[in-house]
Amino acid sequence: MLSRLRKYGLLCMVAVLVAACLPSPPAKAAAQITIDSHQEGQIIAPGMTELQGTYSGVYDIELIVNGITMTDVLTDDPNGDDGGTWSFKLDTTKMDGTAEVVLKAKDAMTRYGVWSPFIHLNIDNPEANIPLVQITIPAENTLLKNKVNVIISVEGKNSIELVQLRINGGEWQPARPANSGYIYSWDTRQAANRVHSLEARATDIYGNTGYSLTVYASTGSRASISQDGNEAVSDHIDVENPLKKPSSVTDSVYAEPAADTDMEASRLHDKNPLLPEQDRAIWIWENASYPLVLNPNARHVLSSMAKDTSTFNQRPITTLYLGVDQYHGANMLEDYRTEVRHFVEWAHNEGFSVQALIAGGTKPPYFGAYSRYHAQAVREFEKVLNYNLASPESARFDGVNLDTEPYILPDFKTAKPSVQVQYLDMLKLLMERKQASGLTLPVGAAIPRWYDTSPDAADIPWNGETKWLSEHIQDTADYISIMDYRDQADGSAGIIAHAMGELAYASRIGKPKSVVIGVETKDIADGGDPETISFHEEGRCFMEQELKKVYAAFPEDPAFGGVALHHYSSLLDFPSEWGPAGFKWAPPADREPPGVVSGAVTATAFDFQRIDITYGMAQDNGAVNEYRIYRGTEPAFEVGPETYAGSSEGLVFKDKGLLPDTTYYYKITAVDVSGNEGLPSEAVSAVTAPSTLKPMIIGQMDISYAAGKASVTLQVVDMETKAPVPANVSGRFTHMAGRYVHAMTNAEGFFQSQSEQVSAAQGEIGFLPRRIMADSYYWASAYDQTPYPTAVWSP
């Protein structure tokens, strides 16, 4: 590395002199996105509909449809000024009714979210109509005995072919048509004294299937149902056919609610579940949670890492927030329920508690804050409740962690307190669903650190009181996990200070162990202030030192529930520190490589310079850590450093910076946590679209460290002619630094910038270019000389 620095020493001196006069980036137009092709309420025919609009001052534009699908749109920016037109072909052949459409992007300067207006399109497409399904009898909180007719109502535009009911997640059973709807005769004499989940679905002649929300009904007297929904000893209440009206009290045939329903509901709502010790917790997102569920061998790695207390002098991890959202077309709690049970039972045997993590963007989570998406939010939550009711005690989740982030929505700031109140209504609904299920598993909300300090969260009127948003949430949820994402414990901007308000309020309302403090470990590439959010730059040892200060600050605080780490995948690769002396956690010894990726590998051209790759999971005797993507221009290309295109922790890779109108071939390998690499997949190919834009690349790049700062110099050149290209460069320092910078190159294409102050006797700092924009050009990043250099120094 030092020889490389000397090699480019003269270049750096010249570049630094030139850079002193570098112009600032040009003033950007106001960040905005428009939808110009369609108007609010417009009726469109089923089929392919091209949406179009304009944008300025933004990038990474995504289209969100009905709060479910999030898809990149095509953009045309020939001037390289983060402005132009966008387009997207929306397939409405499987839609009927209203489609809500909105676009979300990143501000080119701040990297925070920018939204278009919402519009609603109306599609008259009866053949795609989803039946509306509802269980009308029995009513919820009903005590049942003997044979009960469950009544299901179905509404739709098409003839209904099949209506089914399932109880406690069992097999779907057919319901028969009747004058009042559809009937399923349930003999509750064979059911245990407990709360049961009832779900219905209906399929029409075109194969469209609609699902009801859940009805929770009890068999046995209320006294017979324990607080976790299980059987206790008691007498039954007689309930017969609910279609026949009773002629007398002794001939009662309706399923009557228990007389103490309201009183009992109030008692259960006011009673906090006994919160367990969560310290130390860890978030596990779907790219890691699915392999843990589907590959039992991966669990040994998790257990070894979680129980290790010596490598970094750390506390053991005891609580797992397991992501259960849909992933790569699979729905964990529906498609892999048996495997989930095995995982939870394994975790319990290992001494872990497991909470279901509901999070993501969107489906709904943050769209779930809107009232119009509350039903979807309830449905996602009921999946966890219904899984627990259908599973033995040993395989049940121990809680639910909700990561719904309404502040992402555009009107959180502009229409206060509308979104804040809708979010609180959603949270209340979920807690009521938990109560109706008879389960008492704790439900916690992940919240940002500023819900008790920011004007956007102040003076929120709700439920008859005006309070901080954080206080309303603490009143409603069983616990909170604060996303207290700062990289120091002390000071007015530190972790401890940001948690004081929530801890004090929890003590005031009598909720012990209800405040968990979350910290960040992952590399925040595009955050507004990446150098202060995460411990990634400082390393694991520094983080543990700071967390000791957090524990020391609250030794006698009854509200303190521990610390949660974000997140598992990043922690596996989190070094003690950056530089020559750094080391990572060592997994159990393993020399066996993973298998070949499963399923079909696909390559699909997105536009003239990007191809999207998908593939299935690979199995391993341990845990797969990443997938490496290799690229060539011939089918039989060799896998190796010269053809390495990048890596992904998930099952999708976006290969960017390619050449237009070019055929590319791809092979995928799996790499485990010990670094063993498996055999490559068969090659797949795709052809990029044509373009009139010219490719530019980073012709040379150098980074050095002196006087506590890293300095980067790079030159942007035309890929074909190697002539300098004046361009606008954005990027961030990496490893021990995190500062994000923007600047224009000079006329010779040179860009130069410095990191924040990083004073250390030894270490490593790199620079990652994120965006390069120039008139008539695009950045062909796949043809840069990589890996980019880093500056490494030692005493």
JSON list of C-alpha atoms in Angstrom, two decimals, residues 399-583:
[
{"chain": "A", "resi": 399, "resn": "GLY", "atom": "CA", "xyz": [-42.86, -11.37, 21.80]},
{"chain": "A", "resi": 400, "resn": "VAL", "atom": "CA", "xyz": [-43.29, -9.11, 18.80]},
{"chain": "A", "resi": 401, "resn": "ASN", "atom": "CA", "xyz": [-40.98, -6.27, 17.78]},
{"chain": "A", "resi": 402, "resn": "LEU", "atom": "CA", "xyz": [-42.73, -3.74, 15.50]},
{"chain": "A", "resi": 403, "resn": "ASP", "atom": "CA", "xyz": [-40.51, -1.58, 13.34]},
{"chain": "A", "resi": 404, "resn": "THR", "atom": "CA", "xyz": [-43.07, 0.76, 11.77]},
{"chain": "A", "resi": 405, "resn": "GLU", "atom": "CA", "xyz": [-41.47, 4.09, 10.93]},
{"chain": "A", "resi": 406, "resn": "PRO", "atom": "CA", "xyz": [-44.20, 6.63, 10.07]},
{"chain": "A", "resi": 407, "resn": "TYR", "atom": "CA", "xyz": [-41.72, 9.52, 9.90]},
{"chain": "A", "resi": 408, "resn": "ILE", "atom": "CA", "xyz": [-40.64, 8.18, 6.49]},
{"chain": "A", "resi": 409, "resn": "LEU", "atom": "CA", "xyz": [-44.03, 9.22, 5.10]},
{"chain": "A", "resi": 410, "resn": "PRO", "atom": "CA", "xyz": [-44.17, 12.62, 3.36]},
{"chain": "A", "resi": 411, "resn": "ASP", "atom": "CA", "xyz": [-46.96, 14.12, 5.46]},
{"chain": "A", "resi": 412, "resn": "PHE", "atom": "CA", "xyz": [-45.46, 13.21, 8.84]},
{"chain": "A", "resi": 413, "resn": "LYS", "atom": "CA", "xyz": [-43.95, 16.69, 8.92]},
{"chain": "A", "resi": 414, "resn": "THR", "atom": "CA", "xyz": [-46.30, 18.62, 6.66]},
{"chain": "A", "resi": 415, "resn": "ALA", "atom": "CA", "xyz": [-49.64, 17.49, 8.11]},
{"chain": "A", "resi": 416, "resn": "LYS", "atom": "CA", "xyz": [-48.87, 17.03, 11.80]},
{"chain": "A", "resi": 417, "resn": "PRO", "atom": "CA", "xyz": [-50.49, 15.45, 13.75]},
{"chain": "A", "resi": 418, "resn": "SER", "atom": "CA", "xyz": [-52.43, 13.46, 11.14]},
{"chain": "A", "resi": 419, "resn": "VAL", "atom": "CA", "xyz": [-49.91, 10.68, 10.47]},
{"chain": "A", "resi": 420, "resn": "GLN", "atom": "CA", "xyz": [-48.83, 10.59, 14.10]},
{"chain": "A", "resi": 421, "resn": "VAL", "atom": "CA", "xyz": [-52.42, 10.00, 15.21]},
{"chain": "A", "resi": 422, "resn": "GLN", "atom": "CA", "xyz": [-53.07, 7.41, 12.49]},
{"chain": "A", "resi": 423, "resn": "TYR", "atom": "CA", "xyz": [-49.93, 5.54, 13.58]},
{"chain": "A", "resi": 424, "resn": "LEU", "atom": "CA", "xyz": [-51.08, 5.53, 17.20]},
{"chain": "A", "resi": 425, "resn": "ASP", "atom": "CA", "xyz": [-54.50, 4.26, 16.12]},
{"chain": "A", "resi": 426, "resn": "MET", "atom": "CA", "xyz": [-52.74, 1.42, 14.29]},
{"chain": "A", "resi": 427, "resn": "LEU", "atom": "CA", "xyz": [-50.66, 0.55, 17.35]},
{"chain": "A", "resi": 428, "resn": "LYS", "atom": "CA", "xyz": [-53.80, 0.50, 19.50]},
{"chain": "A", "resi": 429, "resn": "LEU", "atom": "CA", "xyz": [-55.50, -1.79, 16.99]},
{"chain": "A", "resi": 430, "resn": "LEU", "atom": "CA", "xyz": [-52.62, -4.24, 17.14]},
{"chain": "A", "resi": 431, "resn": "MET", "atom": "CA", "xyz": [-52.65, -4.29, 20.92]},
{"chain": "A", "resi": 432, "resn": "GLU", "atom": "CA", "xyz": [-56.40, -4.93, 20.83]},
{"chain": "A", "resi": 433, "resn": "ARG", "atom": "CA", "xyz": [-55.83, -7.84, 18.45]},
{"chain": "A", "resi": 434, "resn": "LYS", "atom": "CA", "xyz": [-53.32, -9.31, 20.87]},
{"chain": "A", "resi": 435, "resn": "GLN", "atom": "CA", "xyz": [-55.87, -8.97, 23.66]},
{"chain": "A", "resi": 436, "resn": "ALA", "atom": "CA", "xyz": [-58.58, -10.61, 21.57]},
{"chain": "A", "resi": 437, "resn": "SER", "atom": "CA", "xyz": [-56.29, -13.57, 20.87]},
{"chain": "A", "resi": 438, "resn": "GLY", "atom": "CA", "xyz": [-55.89, -14.26, 24.58]},
{"chain": "A", "resi": 439, "resn": "LEU", "atom": "CA", "xyz": [-52.10, -14.09, 24.22]},
{"chain": "A", "resi": 440, "resn": "THR", "atom": "CA", "xyz": [-50.00, -11.97, 26.51]},
{"chain": "A", "resi": 441, "resn": "LEU", "atom": "CA", "xyz": [-46.71, -11.99, 24.65]},
{"chain": "A", "resi": 442, "resn": "PRO", "atom": "CA", "xyz": [-45.06, -8.55, 24.96]},
{"chain": "A", "resi": 443, "resn": "VAL", "atom": "CA", "xyz": [-45.32, -6.25, 21.96]},
{"chain": "A", "resi": 444, "resn": "GLY", "atom": "CA", "xyz": [-42.67, -3.59, 21.53]},
{"chain": "A", "resi": 445, "resn": "ALA", "atom": "CA", "xyz": [-42.35, -0.66, 19.14]},
{"chain": "A", "resi": 446, "resn": "ALA", "atom": "CA", "xyz": [-39.04, 0.39, 17.65]},
{"chain": "A", "resi": 447, "resn": "ILE", "atom": "CA", "xyz": [-38.92, 4.19, 17.76]},
{"chain": "A", "resi": 448, "resn": "PRO", "atom": "CA", "xyz": [-36.31, 6.81, 16.82]},
{"chain": "A", "resi": 449, "resn": "ARG", "atom": "CA", "xyz": [-34.48, 8.63, 19.60]},
{"chain": "A", "resi": 450, "resn": "TRP", "atom": "CA", "xyz": [-36.19, 11.96, 18.84]},
{"chain": "A", "resi": 451, "resn": "TYR", "atom": "CA", "xyz": [-39.85, 11.07, 19.52]},
{"chain": "A", "resi": 452, "resn": "ASP", "atom": "CA", "xyz": [-39.56, 12.97, 22.81]},
{"chain": "A", "resi": 453, "resn": "THR", "atom": "CA", "xyz": [-37.53, 15.97, 21.59]},
{"chain": "A", "resi": 454, "resn": "SER", "atom": "CA", "xyz": [-38.43, 16.88, 18.00]},
{"chain": "A", "resi": 455, "resn": "PRO", "atom": "CA", "xyz": [-41.16, 19.41, 17.15]},
{"chain": "A", "resi": 456, "resn": "ASP", "atom": "CA", "xyz": [-42.57, 16.78, 14.78]},
{"chain": "A", "resi": 457, "resn": "ALA", "atom": "CA", "xyz": [-43.33, 14.58, 17.81]},
{"chain": "A", "resi": 458, "resn": "ALA", "atom": "CA", "xyz": [-44.44, 17.25, 20.29]},
{"chain": "A", "resi": 459, "resn": "ASP", "atom": "CA", "xyz": [-47.96, 17.99, 21.50]},
{"chain": "A", "resi": 460, "resn": "ILE", "atom": "CA", "xyz": [-49.72, 15.07, 19.82]},
{"chain": "A", "resi": 461, "resn": "PRO", "atom": "CA", "xyz": [-53.41, 14.97, 20.80]},
{"chain": "A", "resi": 462, "resn": "TRP", "atom": "CA", "xyz": [-54.64, 11.39, 21.04]},
{"chain": "A", "resi": 463, "resn": "ASN", "atom": "CA", "xyz": [-56.86, 9.26, 23.22]},
{"chain": "A", "resi": 464, "resn": "GLY", "atom": "CA", "xyz": [-57.98, 12.30, 25.20]},
{"chain": "A", "resi": 465, "resn": "GLU", "atom": "CA", "xyz": [-54.47, 13.48, 26.08]},
{"chain": "A", "resi": 466, "resn": "THR", "atom": "CA", "xyz": [-51.81, 15.68, 24.48]},
{"chain": "A", "resi": 467, "resn": "LYS", "atom": "CA", "xyz": [-48.30, 14.31, 24.91]},
{"chain": "A", "resi": 468, "resn": "TRP", "atom": "CA", "xyz": [-45.03, 13.56, 23.22]},
{"chain": "A", "resi": 469, "resn": "LEU", "atom": "CA", "xyz": [-45.40, 10.87, 20.58]},
{"chain": "A", "resi": 470, "resn": "SER", "atom": "CA", "xyz": [-43.01, 8.66, 22.55]},
{"chain": "A", "resi": 471, "resn": "GLU", "atom": "CA", "xyz": [-45.22, 8.88, 25.64]},
{"chain": "A", "resi": 472, "resn": "HIS", "atom": "CA", "xyz": [-48.34, 7.84, 23.74]},
{"chain": "A", "resi": 473, "resn": "ILE", "atom": "CA", "xyz": [-46.42, 4.88, 22.35]},
{"chain": "A", "resi": 474, "resn": "GLN", "atom": "CA", "xyz": [-45.13, 3.92, 25.78]},
{"chain": "A", "resi": 475, "resn": "ASP", "atom": "CA", "xyz": [-48.66, 4.12, 27.16]},
{"chain": "A", "resi": 476, "resn": "THR", "atom": "CA", "xyz": [-49.88, 1.74, 24.46]},
{"chain": "A", "resi": 477, "resn": "ALA", "atom": "CA", "xyz": [-47.11, -0.77, 23.70]},
{"chain": "A", "resi": 478, "resn": "ASP", "atom": "CA", "xyz": [-45.64, -3.14, 26.25]},
{"chain": "A", "resi": 479, "resn": "TYR", "atom": "CA", "xyz": [-42.12, -1.89, 25.62]},
{"chain": "A", "resi": 480, "resn": "ILE", "atom": "CA", "xyz": [-40.08, 0.26, 23.24]},
{"chain": "A", "resi": 481, "resn": "SER", "atom": "CA", "xyz": [-36.72, -0.28, 21.61]},
{"chain": "A", "resi": 482, "resn": "ILE", "atom": "CA", "xyz": [-35.16, 3.11, 20.95]},
{"chain": "A", "resi": 483, "resn": "MET", "atom": "CA", "xyz": [-33.19, 3.38, 17.74]},
{"chain": "A", "resi": 484, "resn": "ASP", "atom": "CA", "xyz": [-30.62, 5.39, 19.69]},
{"chain": "A", "resi": 485, "resn": "TYR", "atom": "CA", "xyz": [-28.23, 5.45, 16.78]},
{"chain": "A", "resi": 486, "resn": "ARG", "atom": "CA", "xyz": [-25.20, 7.43, 17.92]},
{"chain": "A", "resi": 487, "resn": "ASP", "atom": "CA", "xyz": [-21.58, 6.38, 18.21]},
{"chain": "A", "resi": 488, "resn": "GLN", "atom": "CA", "xyz": [-20.83, 7.72, 21.68]},
{"chain": "A", "resi": 489, "resn": "ALA", "atom": "CA", "xyz": [-22.39, 7.14, 25.07]},
{"chain": "A", "resi": 490, "resn": "ASP", "atom": "CA", "xyz": [-21.70, 10.50, 26.72]},
{"chain": "A", "resi": 491, "resn": "GLY", "atom": "CA", "xyz": [-22.51, 14.10, 25.92]},
{"chain": "A", "resi": 492, "resn": "SER", "atom": "CA", "xyz": [-25.68, 15.93, 25.01]},
{"chain": "A", "resi": 493, "resn": "ALA", "atom": "CA", "xyz": [-25.79, 14.10, 21.67]},
{"chain": "A", "resi": 494, "resn": "GLY", "atom": "CA", "xyz": [-24.87, 10.72, 23.12]},
{"chain": "A", "resi": 495, "resn": "ILE", "atom": "CA", "xyz": [-26.77, 7.49, 23.65]},
{"chain": "A", "resi": 496, "resn": "ILE", "atom": "CA", "xyz": [-27.40, 8.04, 27.36]},
{"chain": "A", "resi": 497, "resn": "ALA", "atom": "CA", "xyz": [-28.82, 11.53, 27.01]},
{"chain": "A", "resi": 498, "resn": "HIS", "atom": "CA", "xyz": [-31.18, 10.49, 24.22]},
{"chain": "A", "resi": 499, "resn": "ALA", "atom": "CA", "xyz": [-32.69, 7.69, 26.34]},
{"chain": "A", "resi": 500, "resn": "MET", "atom": "CA", "xyz": [-33.22, 9.61, 29.57]},
{"chain": "A", "resi": 501, "resn": "GLY", "atom": "CA", "xyz": [-36.68, 10.94, 28.73]},
{"chain": "A", "resi": 502, "resn": "GLU", "atom": "CA", "xyz": [-38.14, 7.58, 27.74]},
{"chain": "A", "resi": 503, "resn": "LEU", "atom": "CA", "xyz": [-36.66, 5.88, 30.80]},
{"chain": "A", "resi": 504, "resn": "ALA", "atom": "CA", "xyz": [-38.06, 8.51, 33.14]},
{"chain": "A", "resi": 505, "resn": "TYR", "atom": "CA", "xyz": [-41.51, 8.26, 31.59]},
{"chain": "A", "resi": 506, "resn": "ALA", "atom": "CA", "xyz": [-41.51, 4.45, 31.79]},
{"chain": "A", "resi": 507, "resn": "SER", "atom": "CA", "xyz": [-40.76, 4.67, 35.50]},
{"chain": "A", "resi": 508, "resn": "ARG", "atom": "CA", "xyz": [-43.48, 7.27, 35.96]},
{"chain": "A", "resi": 509, "resn": "ILE", "atom": "CA", "xyz": [-46.15, 5.04, 34.41]},
{"chain": "A", "resi": 510, "resn": "GLY", "atom": "CA", "xyz": [-44.86, 1.90, 36.11]},
{"chain": "A", "resi": 511, "resn": "LYS", "atom": "CA", "xyz": [-43.47, -0.15, 33.24]},
{"chain": "A", "resi": 512, "resn": "PRO", "atom": "CA", "xyz": [-40.28, -1.88, 34.41]},
{"chain": "A", "resi": 513, "resn": "LYS", "atom": "CA", "xyz": [-37.80, -3.25, 31.87]},
{"chain": "A", "resi": 514, "resn": "SER", "atom": "CA", "xyz": [-39.76, -1.55, 29.09]},
{"chain": "A", "resi": 515, "resn": "VAL", "atom": "CA", "xyz": [-37.03, 0.59, 27.51]},
{"chain": "A", "resi": 516, "resn": "VAL", "atom": "CA", "xyz": [-34.49, -1.20, 25.33]},
{"chain": "A", "resi": 517, "resn": "ILE", "atom": "CA", "xyz": [-31.70, 0.94, 23.86]},
{"chain": "A", "resi": 518, "resn": "GLY", "atom": "CA", "xyz": [-30.74, 0.06, 20.29]},
{"chain": "A", "resi": 519, "resn": "VAL", "atom": "CA", "xyz": [-27.39, 0.89, 18.70]},
{"chain": "A", "resi": 520, "resn": "GLU", "atom": "CA", "xyz": [-26.18, 0.66, 15.11]},
{"chain": "A", "resi": 521, "resn": "THR", "atom": "CA", "xyz": [-23.29, -1.45, 13.81]},
{"chain": "A", "resi": 522, "resn": "LYS", "atom": "CA", "xyz": [-23.88, -1.58, 10.07]},
{"chain": "A", "resi": 523, "resn": "ASP", "atom": "CA", "xyz": [-22.18, 0.54, 7.45]},
{"chain": "A", "resi": 524, "resn": "ILE", "atom": "CA", "xyz": [-24.57, 3.43, 6.81]},
{"chain": "A", "resi": 525, "resn": "ALA", "atom": "CA", "xyz": [-23.68, 4.34, 3.24]},
{"chain": "A", "resi": 526, "resn": "ASP", "atom": "CA", "xyz": [-26.31, 6.97, 2.50]},
{"chain": "A", "resi": 527, "resn": "GLY", "atom": "CA", "xyz": [-27.53, 8.30, 5.83]},
{"chain": "A", "resi": 528, "resn": "GLY", "atom": "CA", "xyz": [-27.77, 12.01, 6.43]},
{"chain": "A", "resi": 529, "resn": "ASP", "atom": "CA", "xyz": [-24.85, 11.95, 8.88]},
{"chain": "A", "resi": 530, "resn": "PRO", "atom": "CA", "xyz": [-23.22, 8.52, 8.48]},
{"chain": "A", "resi": 531, "resn": "GLU", "atom": "CA", "xyz": [-20.12, 9.39, 10.52]},
{"chain": "A", "resi": 532, "resn": "THR", "atom": "CA", "xyz": [-22.17, 9.85, 13.73]},
{"chain": "A", "resi": 533, "resn": "ILE", "atom": "CA", "xyz": [-24.94, 7.25, 13.39]},
{"chain": "A", "resi": 534, "resn": "SER", "atom": "CA", "xyz": [-23.09, 3.96, 13.55]},
{"chain": "A", "resi": 535, "resn": "PHE", "atom": "CA", "xyz": [-20.26, 2.33, 15.50]},
{"chain": "A", "resi": 536, "resn": "HIS", "atom": "CA", "xyz": [-19.11, 0.84, 12.20]},
{"chain": "A", "resi": 537, "resn": "GLU", "atom": "CA", "xyz": [-16.28, 3.36, 11.87]},
{"chain": "A", "resi": 538, "resn": "GLU", "atom": "CA", "xyz": [-15.04, 2.92, 15.44]},
{"chain": "A", "resi": 539, "resn": "GLY", "atom": "CA", "xyz": [-15.10, -0.87, 15.64]},
{"chain": "A", "resi": 540, "resn": "ARG", "atom": "CA", "xyz": [-16.47, -3.48, 18.02]},
{"chain": "A", "resi": 541, "resn": "CYS", "atom": "CA", "xyz": [-14.07, -2.89, 20.89]},
{"chain": "A", "resi": 542, "resn": "PHE", "atom": "CA", "xyz": [-14.85, 0.82, 21.04]},
{"chain": "A", "resi": 543, "resn": "MET", "atom": "CA", "xyz": [-18.57, 0.05, 20.89]},
{"chain": "A", "resi": 544, "resn": "GLU", "atom": "CA", "xyz": [-18.32, -2.33, 23.83]},
{"chain": "A", "resi": 545, "resn": "GLN", "atom": "CA", "xyz": [-16.46, 0.31, 25.84]},
{"chain": "A", "resi": 546, "resn": "GLU", "atom": "CA", "xyz": [-19.23, 2.81, 25.14]},
{"chain": "A", "resi": 547, "resn": "LEU", "atom": "CA", "xyz": [-21.96, 0.29, 25.95]},
{"chain": "A", "resi": 548, "resn": "LYS", "atom": "CA", "xyz": [-20.34, -0.33, 29.33]},
{"chain": "A", "resi": 549, "resn": "LYS", "atom": "CA", "xyz": [-20.94, 3.36, 30.01]},
{"chain": "A", "resi": 550, "resn": "VAL", "atom": "CA", "xyz": [-24.59, 2.91, 29.05]},
{"chain": "A", "resi": 551, "resn": "TYR", "atom": "CA", "xyz": [-25.00, 0.03, 31.49]},
{"chain": "A", "resi": 552, "resn": "ALA", "atom": "CA", "xyz": [-23.18, 1.99, 34.17]},
{"chain": "A", "resi": 553, "resn": "ALA", "atom": "CA", "xyz": [-25.55, 4.93, 33.71]},
{"chain": "A", "resi": 554, "resn": "PHE", "atom": "CA", "xyz": [-28.67, 2.90, 34.55]},
{"chain": "A", "resi": 555, "resn": "PRO", "atom": "CA", "xyz": [-27.68, 0.27, 37.13]},
{"chain": "A", "resi": 556, "resn": "GLU", "atom": "CA", "xyz": [-30.67, 0.93, 39.38]},
{"chain": "A", "resi": 557, "resn": "ASP", "atom": "CA", "xyz": [-33.14, 2.18, 36.79]},
{"chain": "A", "resi": 558, "resn": "PRO", "atom": "CA", "xyz": [-36.11, -0.23, 36.84]},
{"chain": "A", "resi": 559, "resn": "ALA", "atom": "CA", "xyz": [-37.23, 0.86, 33.36]},
{"chain": "A", "resi": 560, "resn": "PHE", "atom": "CA", "xyz": [-33.97, -0.11, 31.64]},
{"chain": "A", "resi": 561, "resn": "GLY", "atom": "CA", "xyz": [-34.52, -3.30, 29.66]},
{"chain": "A", "resi": 562, "resn": "GLY", "atom": "CA", "xyz": [-31.09, -3.70, 28.09]},
{"chain": "A", "resi": 563, "resn": "VAL", "atom": "CA", "xyz": [-29.37, -3.07, 24.76]},
{"chain": "A", "resi": 564, "resn": "ALA", "atom": "CA", "xyz": [-30.25, -4.25, 21.25]},
{"chain": "A", "resi": 565, "resn": "LEU", "atom": "CA", "xyz": [-27.76, -4.43, 18.38]},
{"chain": "A", "resi": 566, "resn": "HIS", "atom": "CA", "xyz": [-28.57, -3.66, 14.77]},
{"chain": "A", "resi": 567, "resn": "HIS", "atom": "CA", "xyz": [-27.97, -6.12, 13.19]},
{"chain": "A", "resi": 568, "resn": "TYR", "atom": "CA", "xyz": [-26.86, -9.79, 12.98]},
{"chain": "A", "resi": 569, "resn": "SER", "atom": "CA", "xyz": [-25.35, -9.86, 9.48]},
{"chain": "A", "resi": 570, "resn": "SER", "atom": "CA", "xyz": [-23.24, -6.76, 10.02]},
{"chain": "A", "resi": 571, "resn": "LEU", "atom": "CA", "xyz": [-22.10, -7.98, 13.42]},
{"chain": "A", "resi": 572, "resn": "LEU", "atom": "CA", "xyz": [-20.60, -11.13, 11.89]},
{"chain": "A", "resi": 573, "resn": "ASP", "atom": "CA", "xyz": [-18.16, -8.99, 9.89]},
{"chain": "A", "resi": 574, "resn": "PHE", "atom": "CA", "xyz": [-17.73, -6.19, 12.44]},
{"chain": "A", "resi": 575, "resn": "PRO", "atom": "CA", "xyz": [-13.99, -5.77, 13.18]},
{"chain": "A", "resi": 576, "resn": "SER", "atom": "CA", "xyz": [-12.50, -4.92, 16.54]},
{"chain": "A", "resi": 577, "resn": "GLU", "atom": "CA", "xyz": [-11.02, -1.87, 14.81]},
{"chain": "A", "resi": 578, "resn": "TRP", "atom": "CA", "xyz": [-9.92, -0.93, 11.33]},
{"chain": "A", "resi": 579, "resn": "GLY", "atom": "CA", "xyz": [-6.30, -1.26, 10.35]},
{"chain": "A", "resi": 580, "resn": "PRO", "atom": "CA", "xyz": [-3.40, -3.66, 10.84]},
{"chain": "A", "resi": 581, "resn": "ALA", "atom": "CA", "xyz": [-4.37, -4.56, 14.41]},
{"chain": "A", "resi": 582, "resn": "GLY", "atom": "CA", "xyz": [-8.02, -5.26, 13.70]},
{"chain": "A", "resi": 583, "resn": "PHE", "atom": "CA", "xyz": [-9.63, -8.68, 13.97]}
]
